[in-house]
Tab-separated table of C-alpha atoms in Angstrom:
chain	number	residue	atom	x	y	z
A	1	MET	CA	-0.022	-0.036	-0.037
A	2	VAL	CA	1.453	3.388	-1.454
A	3	GLU	CA	1.216	6.211	1.632
A	4	ARG	CA	-0.692	9.286	0.677
A	5	PRO	CA	2.323	12.136	1.036
A	6	LYS	CA	1.515	14.411	4.030
A	7	THR	CA	0.283	17.961	3.211
A	8	GLN	CA	2.357	21.244	3.915
A	9	SER	CA	-0.664	21.984	7.129
A	10	GLU	CA	0.338	19.138	9.079
A	11	ILE	CA	4.410	20.034	9.476
A	12	THR	CA	5.389	21.446	12.268
A	13	VAL	CA	7.786	24.101	12.292
A	14	ASP	CA	9.606	24.767	15.388
A	15	LYS	CA	11.113	28.449	14.869
A	16	GLU	CA	12.493	28.625	18.351
A	17	ARG	CA	14.266	25.250	17.774
A	18	ILE	CA	15.230	26.274	14.222
A	19	ILE	CA	16.959	29.771	15.795
A	20	ALA	CA	18.621	27.434	18.257
A	21	VAL	CA	19.978	25.189	16.074
A	22	ILE	CA	21.557	28.011	13.538
A	23	THR	CA	22.730	30.235	16.361
A	24	ARG	CA	25.214	27.239	17.413
A	25	ALA	CA	25.962	26.341	13.575
A	26	LEU	CA	27.200	29.653	13.366
A	27	GLU	CA	28.725	29.859	16.597
A	28	ALA	CA	30.717	26.696	15.832
A	29	ARG	CA	32.154	28.295	12.588
A	30	LYS	CA	33.140	31.049	13.885
A	31	ASN	CA	34.799	29.797	17.018
A	32	GLY	CA	36.926	27.669	14.577
A	33	GLU	CA	35.039	24.546	16.405
A	34	GLY	CA	35.303	20.670	14.987
A	35	LEU	CA	34.275	20.418	11.269
A	36	PHE	CA	35.436	24.369	10.709
A	37	ALA	CA	39.038	24.139	13.260
A	38	ARG	CA	40.186	24.941	9.736
A	39	ARG	CA	38.965	27.174	6.872
A	40	VAL	CA	36.593	24.945	5.320
A	41	ILE	CA	36.863	25.840	1.238
A	42	PRO	CA	33.177	25.881	-0.473
A	43	PRO	CA	33.308	23.232	-3.596
A	44	GLU	CA	32.307	26.491	-5.714
A	45	GLU	CA	35.491	27.846	-4.753
A	46	GLN	CA	38.170	26.317	-6.966
A	47	PHE	CA	35.682	26.045	-9.948
A	48	ILE	CA	35.082	30.023	-9.377
A	49	GLY	CA	39.341	30.729	-9.034
A	50	LEU	CA	39.431	28.423	-12.156
A	51	ALA	CA	37.276	31.052	-13.847
A	52	ASN	CA	38.488	33.915	-12.731
A	53	GLU	CA	42.152	32.965	-13.317
A	54	TYR	CA	41.105	32.246	-17.437
A	55	GLU	CA	38.959	35.692	-17.539
A	56	GLU	CA	41.793	37.565	-16.748
A	57	LYS	CA	44.284	35.421	-19.189
A	58	ALA	CA	42.030	35.485	-21.945
A	59	GLY	CA	40.664	38.826	-21.226
A	60	PHE	CA	37.001	37.995	-21.855
A	61	ASP	CA	35.012	40.514	-19.568
A	62	GLY	CA	32.495	38.925	-17.535
A	63	PHE	CA	33.664	35.471	-18.464
A	64	ALA	CA	33.959	34.080	-14.492
A	65	LEU	CA	30.602	35.621	-13.826
A	66	HIS	CA	28.871	33.434	-17.075
A	67	THR	CA	30.449	30.307	-16.037
A	68	LEU	CA	28.462	30.289	-12.954
A	69	PHE	CA	25.513	31.242	-14.652
A	70	PHE	CA	25.460	28.144	-16.889
A	71	ILE	CA	27.164	25.559	-14.184
A	72	THR	CA	24.967	26.399	-11.349
A	73	PRO	CA	22.006	24.964	-12.963
A	74	THR	CA	23.658	21.718	-13.609
A	75	LEU	CA	24.036	21.127	-9.579
A	76	TYR	CA	22.035	18.784	-7.897
A	77	ALA	CA	21.831	18.435	-4.123
A	78	GLY	CA	23.906	14.629	-3.757
A	79	ASN	CA	26.395	15.591	-6.533
A	80	SER	CA	27.108	19.548	-6.294
A	81	THR	CA	30.611	18.657	-4.529
A	82	GLU	CA	31.361	16.389	-7.100
A	83	GLN	CA	30.692	17.982	-10.505
A	84	LEU	CA	31.893	20.838	-8.952
A	85	GLU	CA	35.522	19.011	-9.332
A	86	LEU	CA	34.396	17.068	-12.498
A	87	ALA	CA	33.976	21.188	-14.112
A	88	SER	CA	37.198	22.515	-12.049
A	89	ARG	CA	39.517	20.164	-14.120
A	90	GLU	CA	42.112	22.365	-16.010
A	91	PRO	CA	42.261	20.656	-19.369
A	92	MET	CA	38.763	19.669	-19.480
A	93	PHE	CA	37.869	23.341	-18.627
A	94	TYR	CA	39.739	25.201	-20.837
A	95	LEU	CA	39.082	22.387	-23.921
A	96	TYR	CA	35.654	23.571	-23.351
A	97	SER	CA	35.509	27.056	-22.539
A	98	TYR	CA	33.379	28.264	-25.555
A	99	LEU	CA	30.663	26.746	-23.217
A	100	PHE	CA	30.564	29.719	-21.338
A	101	ARG	CA	30.668	32.148	-23.842
A	102	PRO	CA	27.089	33.349	-25.215
A	103	ASP	CA	28.262	34.446	-28.581
A	104	GLU	CA	30.169	31.289	-29.334
A	105	VAL	CA	28.140	28.769	-27.813
A	106	VAL	CA	25.038	30.044	-30.148
A	107	LYS	CA	27.252	29.629	-33.345
A	108	ARG	CA	26.856	25.660	-32.428
A	109	ASP	CA	23.907	23.560	-33.295
A	110	GLU	CA	22.226	22.146	-30.368
A	111	GLU	CA	23.526	18.711	-30.987
A	112	HIS	CA	27.574	19.912	-30.924
A	113	VAL	CA	26.587	21.610	-27.791
A	114	LEU	CA	24.804	19.326	-26.029
A	115	GLU	CA	27.347	16.622	-26.883
A	116	ASP	CA	30.092	18.817	-25.673
A	117	THR	CA	28.405	19.281	-22.092
A	118	PHE	CA	28.624	16.205	-21.627
A	119	ASN	CA	32.245	15.213	-21.986
A	120	TYR	CA	32.980	18.547	-20.253
A	121	ILE	CA	31.226	17.928	-16.916
A	122	LYS	CA	29.615	14.153	-16.821
A	123	PRO	CA	26.441	14.910	-15.129
A	124	SER	CA	25.614	12.417	-13.102
A	125	GLY	CA	22.713	14.705	-11.768
A	126	ASN	CA	20.321	17.096	-13.302
A	127	ARG	CA	20.954	16.544	-17.359
A	128	ALA	CA	17.905	18.554	-17.949
A	129	ALA	CA	19.805	21.598	-17.828
A	130	LEU	CA	21.944	20.511	-20.459
A	131	TYR	CA	19.758	20.163	-22.459
A	132	ARG	CA	18.552	24.107	-22.520
A	133	TRP	CA	22.283	24.954	-22.597
A	134	ARG	CA	22.453	26.191	-25.795
A	135	HIS	CA	18.783	27.906	-25.118
A	136	ASN	CA	19.845	29.884	-22.374
A	137	ALA	CA	22.968	30.944	-24.674
A	138	ASN	CA	20.949	32.565	-27.094
A	139	VAL	CA	18.329	34.616	-24.593
A	140	LEU	CA	21.753	36.191	-23.787
A	141	VAL	CA	22.548	36.977	-27.097
A	142	THR	CA	18.958	38.119	-28.563
A	143	GLN	CA	17.902	39.455	-25.839
A	144	TYR	CA	20.624	41.081	-23.528
A	145	ASP	CA	23.531	41.303	-26.022
A	146	GLY	CA	25.307	38.470	-24.624
A	147	ASP	CA	25.503	39.472	-21.257
A	148	ILE	CA	23.909	38.583	-18.280
A	149	ARG	CA	24.709	41.870	-16.297
A	150	ASN	CA	22.574	43.672	-18.599
A	151	PHE	CA	20.001	41.582	-17.629
A	152	PHE	CA	20.537	42.796	-13.780
A	153	THR	CA	20.891	45.893	-14.726
A	154	GLU	CA	17.167	45.697	-16.305
A	155	HIS	CA	15.286	44.628	-12.891
A	156	ASP	CA	17.899	47.550	-11.010
A	157	HIS	CA	20.002	45.324	-9.447
A	158	ASP	CA	17.261	44.013	-7.182
A	159	ALA	CA	17.571	40.651	-5.793
A	160	PRO	CA	14.100	39.805	-5.533
A	161	LYS	CA	12.998	41.328	-9.123
A	162	ILE	CA	16.200	38.969	-10.908
A	163	LEU	CA	15.073	36.018	-8.889
A	164	GLU	CA	10.990	36.473	-10.545
A	165	ALA	CA	12.381	37.113	-13.426
A	166	LEU	CA	15.060	34.499	-13.629
A	167	MET	CA	12.509	31.995	-12.739
A	168	GLY	CA	9.766	32.812	-14.767
A	169	PRO	CA	6.542	30.800	-15.021
A	170	LYS	CA	6.071	27.441	-13.772
A	171	ARG	CA	5.050	26.447	-17.005
A	172	LYS	CA	7.706	27.124	-19.975
A	173	THR	CA	6.378	25.217	-22.793
A	174	ASP	CA	6.656	28.728	-24.965
A	175	TRP	CA	7.947	30.272	-22.472
A	176	GLU	CA	11.105	33.088	-24.460
A	177	GLY	CA	12.857	33.799	-21.158
A	178	PHE	CA	15.653	31.521	-18.878
A	179	HIS	CA	15.210	27.744	-18.354
A	180	ARG	CA	16.085	25.232	-15.212
A	181	PHE	CA	16.519	28.260	-12.494
A	182	GLY	CA	14.057	27.002	-10.111
A	183	PRO	CA	13.785	29.078	-6.581
A	184	LYS	CA	16.857	26.979	-5.310
A	185	ILE	CA	19.061	26.991	-8.433
A	186	GLY	CA	17.659	31.121	-8.727
A	187	VAL	CA	18.690	31.967	-4.943
A	188	LEU	CA	22.450	29.940	-5.118
A	189	PHE	CA	23.398	31.485	-8.025
A	190	LEU	CA	22.125	35.326	-7.389
A	191	GLN	CA	23.815	34.374	-3.959
A	192	TRP	CA	26.714	33.819	-5.551
A	193	VAL	CA	26.950	36.410	-7.820
A	194	HIS	CA	26.779	38.966	-4.553
A	195	GLN	CA	29.239	36.654	-2.154
A	196	TYR	CA	31.986	36.719	-4.908
A	197	GLY	CA	31.555	40.179	-6.129
A	198	PHE	CA	30.854	39.609	-9.514
A	199	ALA	CA	27.585	42.002	-8.767
A	200	GLU	CA	26.193	44.323	-6.010
A	201	LEU	CA	22.857	43.025	-5.363
A	202	ASN	CA	20.361	44.843	-3.335
A	203	LYS	CA	18.154	43.504	-0.972
A	204	ILE	CA	20.625	39.950	-1.004
A	205	ASN	CA	18.890	38.782	2.046
A	206	GLU	CA	15.405	38.979	0.916
A	207	ILE	CA	15.385	36.048	-1.386
A	208	GLY	CA	16.122	33.875	1.445
A	209	VAL	CA	18.323	30.658	1.839
A	210	PRO	CA	18.740	28.065	-1.338
A	211	VAL	CA	17.478	25.517	0.772
A	212	ASP	CA	18.203	22.068	-1.110
A	213	TRP	CA	18.760	18.686	0.404
A	214	GLN	CA	21.654	19.097	3.171
A	215	VAL	CA	19.665	21.992	4.691
A	216	ALA	CA	16.012	20.255	4.856
A	217	ARG	CA	17.480	17.105	6.616
A	218	LEU	CA	19.517	19.048	9.526
A	219	MET	CA	15.511	20.668	9.527
A	220	ILE	CA	13.953	17.143	10.191
A	221	GLN	CA	17.148	15.963	11.655
A	222	THR	CA	17.241	18.520	14.722
A	223	GLU	CA	13.316	18.673	14.943
A	224	GLY	CA	13.180	22.454	13.653
A	225	ILE	CA	10.112	20.946	11.847
A	226	ILE	CA	8.434	17.648	11.782
A	227	LEU	CA	7.124	15.483	9.387
A	228	PRO	CA	3.687	13.419	10.116
A	229	GLY	CA	5.345	10.726	7.681
A	230	LYS	CA	6.654	10.760	4.204
A	231	THR	CA	6.036	14.054	2.834
A	232	HIS	CA	6.341	15.932	-1.076
A	233	LYS	CA	9.610	17.888	-1.330
A	234	HIS	CA	6.925	20.658	-2.611
A	235	TRP	CA	5.607	20.854	0.956
A	236	VAL	CA	8.348	20.694	2.941
A	237	LEU	CA	10.904	23.127	0.507
A	238	ASP	CA	8.717	25.378	-1.329
A	239	LYS	CA	5.783	25.821	0.931
A	240	THR	CA	7.614	25.483	4.129
A	241	LEU	CA	11.397	26.056	4.729
A	242	ILE	CA	12.330	28.558	1.711
A	243	PRO	CA	9.474	31.240	2.416
A	244	PHE	CA	10.150	30.326	6.135
A	245	PHE	CA	13.783	31.194	6.086
A	246	VAL	CA	13.335	34.396	3.755
A	247	THR	CA	11.631	35.909	6.593
A	248	LEU	CA	13.700	34.485	9.593
A	249	CYS	CA	17.318	36.257	7.924
A	250	GLN	CA	15.133	39.310	7.698
A	251	ASP	CA	13.543	38.986	10.866
A	252	HIS	CA	16.976	38.596	12.593
A	253	GLU	CA	19.037	40.414	10.231
A	254	LEU	CA	20.879	36.900	9.538
A	255	SER	CA	22.990	36.885	6.719
A	256	ALA	CA	21.663	34.220	4.140
A	257	GLN	CA	24.903	33.190	2.400
A	258	GLU	CA	26.445	32.417	6.066
A	259	VAL	CA	23.411	30.391	6.929
A	260	SER	CA	23.164	28.313	4.382
A	261	GLU	CA	26.761	28.093	3.730
A	262	THR	CA	26.955	26.666	7.057
A	263	LEU	CA	24.478	24.454	7.573
A	264	TRP	CA	25.194	22.953	4.226
A	265	LEU	CA	28.714	22.204	5.131
A	266	ILE	CA	27.751	20.390	8.373
A	267	GLY	CA	25.285	18.171	6.591
A	268	ASN	CA	27.705	17.189	3.562
A	269	ARG	CA	30.379	17.153	5.054
A	270	LEU	CA	29.610	15.520	8.392
A	271	CYS	CA	26.141	13.825	7.806
A	272	ASN	CA	27.460	12.418	4.672
A	273	ASN	CA	30.234	11.069	6.552
A	274	TYR	CA	28.220	9.885	9.832
A	275	ARG	CA	30.939	12.271	12.006
A	276	HIS	CA	28.513	13.101	15.035
A	277	ASP	CA	31.383	12.991	17.071
A	278	ILE	CA	32.799	16.135	15.888
A	279	CYS	CA	29.077	18.186	14.996
A	280	PRO	CA	28.214	20.874	16.565
A	281	LEU	CA	24.276	19.929	16.254
A	282	THR	CA	24.704	16.349	17.923
A	283	ASP	CA	22.942	18.156	21.092
A	284	PHE	CA	19.723	18.703	19.107
A	285	CYS	CA	20.278	15.781	16.496
A	286	THR	CA	17.765	13.270	16.931
A	287	SER	CA	18.035	10.631	14.036
A	288	LEU	CA	19.357	10.383	10.391
A	289	VAL	CA	17.970	10.531	7.862
A	290	SER	CA	17.705	9.092	4.166
A	291	ARG	CA	17.070	10.745	0.666
A	292	ASP	CA	16.356	7.228	-1.033
A	293	LEU	CA	12.446	8.411	-1.417
A	294	LEU	CA	13.324	11.778	-2.582
A	295	ASP	CA	15.472	10.513	-5.008
A	296	GLU	CA	12.790	7.864	-6.541
A	297	LYS	CA	9.887	9.934	-5.221
A	298	GLY	CA	10.402	13.070	-4.741
A	299	LEU	CA	9.328	12.325	-0.675
A	300	PHE	CA	11.089	13.439	2.391
A	301	ASP	CA	10.754	10.488	4.279
A	302	PRO	CA	11.417	11.275	8.706
A	303	LYS	CA	12.328	7.750	9.645
A	304	ASP	CA	15.436	7.518	11.022
A	305	VAL	CA	17.610	5.259	9.065
A	306	GLY	CA	20.267	4.601	11.542
A	307	ARG	CA	22.499	7.124	13.328
A	308	TRP	CA	23.493	4.348	15.621
A	309	LYS	CA	25.451	2.701	12.705
A	310	LYS	CA	29.520	2.643	13.290
A	311	ARG	CA	30.726	4.860	10.684
A	312	ALA	CA	32.930	2.056	8.941
A	313	GLU	CA	29.534	0.121	8.502
A	314	ALA	CA	27.669	2.917	7.119
A	315	LEU	CA	30.677	4.651	4.391
A	316	ARG	CA	30.861	0.608	3.069
A	317	ILE	CA	27.137	1.031	2.774
A	318	LYS	CA	27.216	3.779	0.980
A	319	LYS	CA	30.329	3.191	-0.993
A	320	ALA	CA	28.429	-0.084	-2.838
A	321	LYS	CA	24.792	2.572	-2.964
A	322	ARG	CA	27.067	4.810	-5.325
A	323	ASP	CA	28.878	2.272	-7.312
A	324	ARG	CA	25.921	0.708	-8.311
A	325	GLN	CA	24.192	4.818	-8.831
A	326	ARG	CA	27.441	5.398	-10.720
A	327	GLN	CA	26.849	1.829	-12.683
A	328	LYS	CA	23.189	3.012	-13.534
A	329	GLU	CA	24.238	6.534	-15.095
A	330	ALA	CA	27.096	6.072	-17.257
A	331	LYS	CA	24.676	3.482	-19.274
A	332	GLN	CA	21.930	5.947	-19.106
A	333	THR	CA	25.141	8.411	-20.393
A	334	GLU	CA	25.559	5.923	-23.322
A	335	MET	CA	22.492	5.947	-24.437
A	336	GLU	CA	21.846	9.163	-24.286
A	337	VAL	CA	25.325	10.788	-26.366
């Protein structure tokens, strides 16, 4: 029997507990505790560094910003670190650098661009974004003179306005604007644009936090939100956590970028590797949840899958599962290309 996914009205949000969790996480980062004893380099930093270096050598103004524009929609919660590492391989980056120049992309046909994007980043997650790569380049060239900064200017460098225009309507069958920028990806892109100094965006904290699997799982595991059972991601992310974090950051004058990055690092580096021993949220944590059902059916499952497991055993199981997934994706890639 398939359980009917629960709705937003049945999700309990404990605002005070979430504030306590975030406060503790930010405190640990500020004090250099555990995971943060050494500076933790976010996965996008190496990629952006490579892009900036290429821009300086090649003399293409705005090149690094456009690498972010094209690569961010390809990221997927379960593989963003790996995907950015692949994108940062210097020989491949230089070989396919034209993919980040809209004027050069539109000179190639769809099939050519698609083949090159697959060869360049070998996607293990959001493949759909690759099929819209040339479309987005064409929008830049035909509507914004090939420069995303003109798009920012058109919307007064106002982050909420830019985000709304970037996402466009939900149904994009005849939409002539950008594709593959949903609420999470759109916020993430603009956050990085502002954080790494590519453009000064006004009201950046008003667009909230790019809530993905890592942030949502921490909220579930620390009982910041309590789900009544298997719950569709639409209710957990779009209807509950994303608007909640927008209000929270505004009301408490928190940096959305710092909050999202800190929570993401804890989930990615600690929860993913069963490092409860150095986690600053141990006193809040009640469980460890799995993303299997999220990948399969788009559902968050609050069931504890084994926070008690020994790290070695957990990592062995995780590796076996990852190997099976990679084999499956490799076969799928062979069929698509």
